[in-house]
Amino acid sequence: FYPNPATNKLHLINLPKVPVTVSISDVSGRILKQLLLSKNNDEIEISDLKSGIYILHWYGDEVIVSSGRFIKM
């Protein structure tokens, strides 16, 4: 995903499997957003999140496929 840090949107590219469930949580583990993405290249609106550090997880068949941290400016 890119950009990192981000302000309004995160772009996801080359998702391992579609459809894929994506969740964004804060550093305490509280899930703030959960989306089902159906395109291989998609974007997530994050303008409603406060500035800080977040964790992005994407799931395939309800198993975490990958994760990463990003900074919301």
XYZ file of N, CA, C and O in Angstrom:
292
model
N 0.840 -1.177 0.000
C 0.000 0.000 0.000
C 0.884 1.239 0.000
O 2.033 1.194 0.400
N 0.330 2.317 -0.451
C 1.031 3.592 -0.492
C -0.012 4.694 -0.473
O -1.193 4.418 -0.717
N 0.280 5.929 -0.186
C 1.534 6.437 0.356
C 1.631 6.184 1.856
O 0.624 5.898 2.505
N 2.799 6.304 2.389
C 3.012 6.166 3.829
C 4.119 7.135 4.216
O 5.250 6.916 3.831
N 3.786 8.218 4.900
C 2.518 8.582 5.521
C 1.462 9.003 4.501
O 1.784 9.366 3.381
N 0.211 8.939 4.948
C -0.931 9.244 4.087
C -1.802 10.313 4.729
O -1.774 10.493 5.947
N -2.606 10.980 3.889
C -3.511 12.000 4.420
C -4.982 11.644 4.224
O -5.757 11.695 5.158
N -5.373 11.292 2.994
C -6.791 11.050 2.711
C -7.109 9.639 2.236
O -8.184 9.130 2.519
N -6.201 9.026 1.480
C -6.470 7.705 0.912
C -5.231 6.831 0.969
O -4.110 7.319 0.842
N -5.463 5.543 1.139
C -4.418 4.535 0.993
C -4.726 3.753 -0.265
O -5.864 3.343 -0.482
N -3.735 3.538 -1.076
C -3.899 2.765 -2.305
C -3.325 1.373 -2.085
O -2.175 1.241 -1.660
N -4.124 0.374 -2.359
C -3.695 -1.012 -2.231
C -3.450 -1.564 -3.618
O -4.287 -1.411 -4.505
N -2.317 -2.199 -3.806
C -1.990 -2.762 -5.109
C -1.587 -4.219 -4.954
O -1.097 -4.634 -3.902
N -1.836 -4.977 -5.999
C -1.448 -6.386 -6.040
C -1.926 -7.164 -4.823
O -1.154 -7.859 -4.172
N -3.195 -7.015 -4.518
C -3.756 -7.784 -3.416
C -3.585 -9.272 -3.713
O -3.756 -9.706 -4.851
N -3.269 -10.065 -2.703
C -2.960 -11.469 -2.949
C -4.137 -12.297 -3.441
O -3.958 -13.290 -4.118
N -5.337 -11.877 -3.114
C -6.519 -12.643 -3.469
C -7.712 -11.694 -3.437
O -7.791 -10.860 -2.548
N -8.582 -11.784 -4.402
C -9.779 -10.955 -4.386
C -11.007 -11.850 -4.419
O -10.968 -12.848 -5.110
N -12.078 -11.569 -3.723
C -12.202 -10.430 -2.809
C -11.363 -10.641 -1.548
O -11.054 -11.763 -1.176
N -11.029 -9.519 -0.913
C -10.211 -9.556 0.293
C -10.848 -8.628 1.324
O -11.420 -7.599 0.985
N -10.792 -9.042 2.576
C -11.276 -8.201 3.668
C -10.092 -7.439 4.238
O -9.049 -8.025 4.511
N -10.267 -6.137 4.398
C -9.220 -5.275 4.924
C -9.731 -4.628 6.199
O -10.874 -4.171 6.253
N -8.883 -4.610 7.224
C -9.264 -3.908 8.450
C -8.160 -2.939 8.834
O -6.984 -3.167 8.564
N -8.577 -1.842 9.459
C -7.651 -0.852 9.997
C -7.909 -0.773 11.485
O -9.050 -0.595 11.920
N -6.846 -0.925 12.260
C -6.981 -0.828 13.710
C -5.968 0.169 14.249
O -4.958 0.465 13.604
N -6.256 0.679 15.446
C -5.286 1.559 16.086
C -4.244 0.689 16.787
O -4.343 -0.547 16.773
N -3.252 1.309 17.399
C -2.161 0.534 17.988
C -2.601 -0.276 19.205
O -1.913 -1.208 19.611
N -3.759 0.037 19.770
C -4.266 -0.758 20.894
C -5.037 -1.988 20.405
O -5.458 -2.810 21.206
N -5.223 -2.122 19.069
C -5.896 -3.288 18.510
C -7.370 -3.099 18.227
O -8.028 -4.005 17.731
N -7.914 -1.933 18.517
C -9.332 -1.663 18.267
C -9.567 -1.477 16.774
O -8.932 -0.630 16.143
N -10.452 -2.263 16.189
C -10.746 -2.163 14.756
C -11.618 -0.940 14.506
O -12.680 -0.790 15.094
N -11.141 -0.065 13.619
C -11.834 1.180 13.302
C -12.577 1.112 11.982
O -13.580 1.795 11.804
N -12.065 0.329 11.046
C -12.700 0.166 9.732
C -12.524 -1.279 9.301
O -11.501 -1.885 9.574
N -13.527 -1.776 8.606
C -13.416 -3.089 7.987
C -14.163 -3.029 6.663
O -15.310 -2.598 6.618
N -13.484 -3.435 5.587
C -14.047 -3.316 4.245
C -13.814 -4.597 3.458
O -12.819 -5.286 3.665
N -14.711 -4.852 2.535
C -14.533 -5.940 1.579
C -14.171 -5.315 0.248
O -14.947 -4.542 -0.311
N -12.990 -5.611 -0.257
C -12.521 -5.054 -1.521
C -12.611 -6.118 -2.593
O -12.244 -7.262 -2.375
N -13.093 -5.713 -3.757
C -13.317 -6.692 -4.817
C -12.440 -6.477 -6.042
O -12.460 -7.285 -6.956
N -11.661 -5.400 -6.062
C -10.767 -5.143 -7.199
C -9.332 -5.406 -6.766
O -8.989 -5.262 -5.592
N -8.497 -5.783 -7.709
C -7.105 -6.081 -7.397
C -6.332 -4.827 -6.980
O -5.435 -4.905 -6.166
N -6.678 -3.683 -7.530
C -6.073 -2.412 -7.142
C -7.204 -1.527 -6.630
O -8.105 -1.185 -7.368
N -7.132 -1.184 -5.376
C -8.238 -0.445 -4.773
C -7.679 0.600 -3.819
O -6.489 0.645 -3.555
N -8.572 1.443 -3.289
C -8.159 2.464 -2.342
C -9.105 2.500 -1.161
O -10.263 2.099 -1.270
N -8.581 2.984 -0.048
C -9.350 3.094 1.190
C -9.343 4.551 1.615
O -8.275 5.178 1.703
N -10.512 5.063 1.900
C -10.660 6.434 2.391
C -10.272 6.454 3.868
O -10.813 5.690 4.671
N -9.305 7.315 4.237
C -8.869 7.401 5.638
C -8.950 8.825 6.186
O -8.441 9.100 7.265
N -9.608 9.725 5.458
C -9.663 11.127 5.896
C -10.396 11.281 7.223
O -10.179 12.255 7.939
N -11.237 10.311 7.581
C -11.978 10.392 8.835
C -11.167 9.927 10.039
O -11.603 10.095 11.181
N -9.979 9.367 9.822
C -9.130 8.922 10.932
C -8.338 10.107 11.480
O -7.936 11.002 10.735
N -8.090 10.090 12.782
C -7.247 11.108 13.400
C -5.790 10.829 13.043
O -5.429 9.705 12.698
N -4.954 11.828 13.159
C -3.524 11.636 12.924
C -2.988 10.609 13.909
O -3.358 10.603 15.085
N -2.127 9.713 13.411
C -1.551 8.702 14.284
C -1.033 7.518 13.502
O -0.937 7.542 12.282
N -0.710 6.464 14.239
C -0.190 5.231 13.644
C -1.298 4.187 13.663
O -1.977 4.001 14.672
N -1.458 3.500 12.531
C -2.509 2.499 12.380
C -1.929 1.217 11.799
O -0.857 1.233 11.185
N -2.658 0.138 11.977
C -2.256 -1.157 11.439
C -3.299 -1.615 10.437
O -4.501 -1.591 10.729
N -2.825 -1.992 9.269
C -3.685 -2.469 8.191
C -3.482 -3.979 8.060
O -2.348 -4.450 7.974
N -4.571 -4.737 8.124
C -4.524 -6.193 7.932
C -5.381 -6.526 6.732
O -6.426 -5.924 6.534
N -4.963 -7.481 5.923
C -5.869 -8.008 4.920
C -5.941 -9.505 5.067
O -4.973 -10.165 5.409
N -7.170 -9.993 4.884
C -7.514 -11.381 5.158
C -7.967 -12.073 3.880
O -8.675 -11.497 3.087
N -7.588 -13.314 3.747
C -8.093 -14.190 2.702
C -8.604 -15.446 3.384
O -7.895 -16.038 4.201
N -9.828 -15.820 3.136
C -10.443 -16.975 3.797
C -10.357 -16.868 5.315
O -10.075 -17.843 6.015
N -10.523 -15.644 5.843
C -10.554 -15.330 7.267
C -9.227 -15.560 7.979
O -9.169 -15.658 9.194
N -8.143 -15.663 7.235
C -6.799 -15.787 7.798
C -6.012 -14.556 7.381
O -6.091 -14.135 6.221
N -5.242 -13.973 8.310
C -4.451 -12.794 7.958
C -3.418 -13.186 6.911
O -2.609 -14.079 7.128
N -3.486 -12.525 5.761
C -2.549 -12.779 4.673
C -1.324 -11.873 4.835
O -0.200 -12.302 4.622
N -1.570 -10.639 5.218
C -0.481 -9.696 5.375
C -0.932 -8.550 6.257
O -2.126 -8.373 6.494
N 0.033 -7.792 6.738
C -0.298 -6.615 7.536
C 0.839 -5.631 7.437
O 1.948 -5.965 7.007
N 0.555 -4.400 7.817
C 1.559 -3.367 7.804
C 1.071 -2.149 8.565
O -0.121 -2.006 8.815
N 1.994 -1.312 8.942
C 1.662 -0.083 9.664
C 1.709 1.092 8.702
O 2.493 1.102 7.765
N 0.873 2.073 9.014
C 0.951 3.321 8.254
C 0.693 4.478 9.181
O 0.124 4.325 10.263
N 1.149 5.630 8.763
C 0.978 6.863 9.525
C -0.053 7.706 8.817
O 0.029 7.949 7.620
N -1.046 8.169 9.577
C -2.056 9.095 9.054
C -1.630 10.485 9.506
O -1.443 10.735 10.683
N -1.422 11.363 8.535
C -1.000 12.739 8.840
C -2.207 13.604 9.138
O -3.271 13.384 8.678
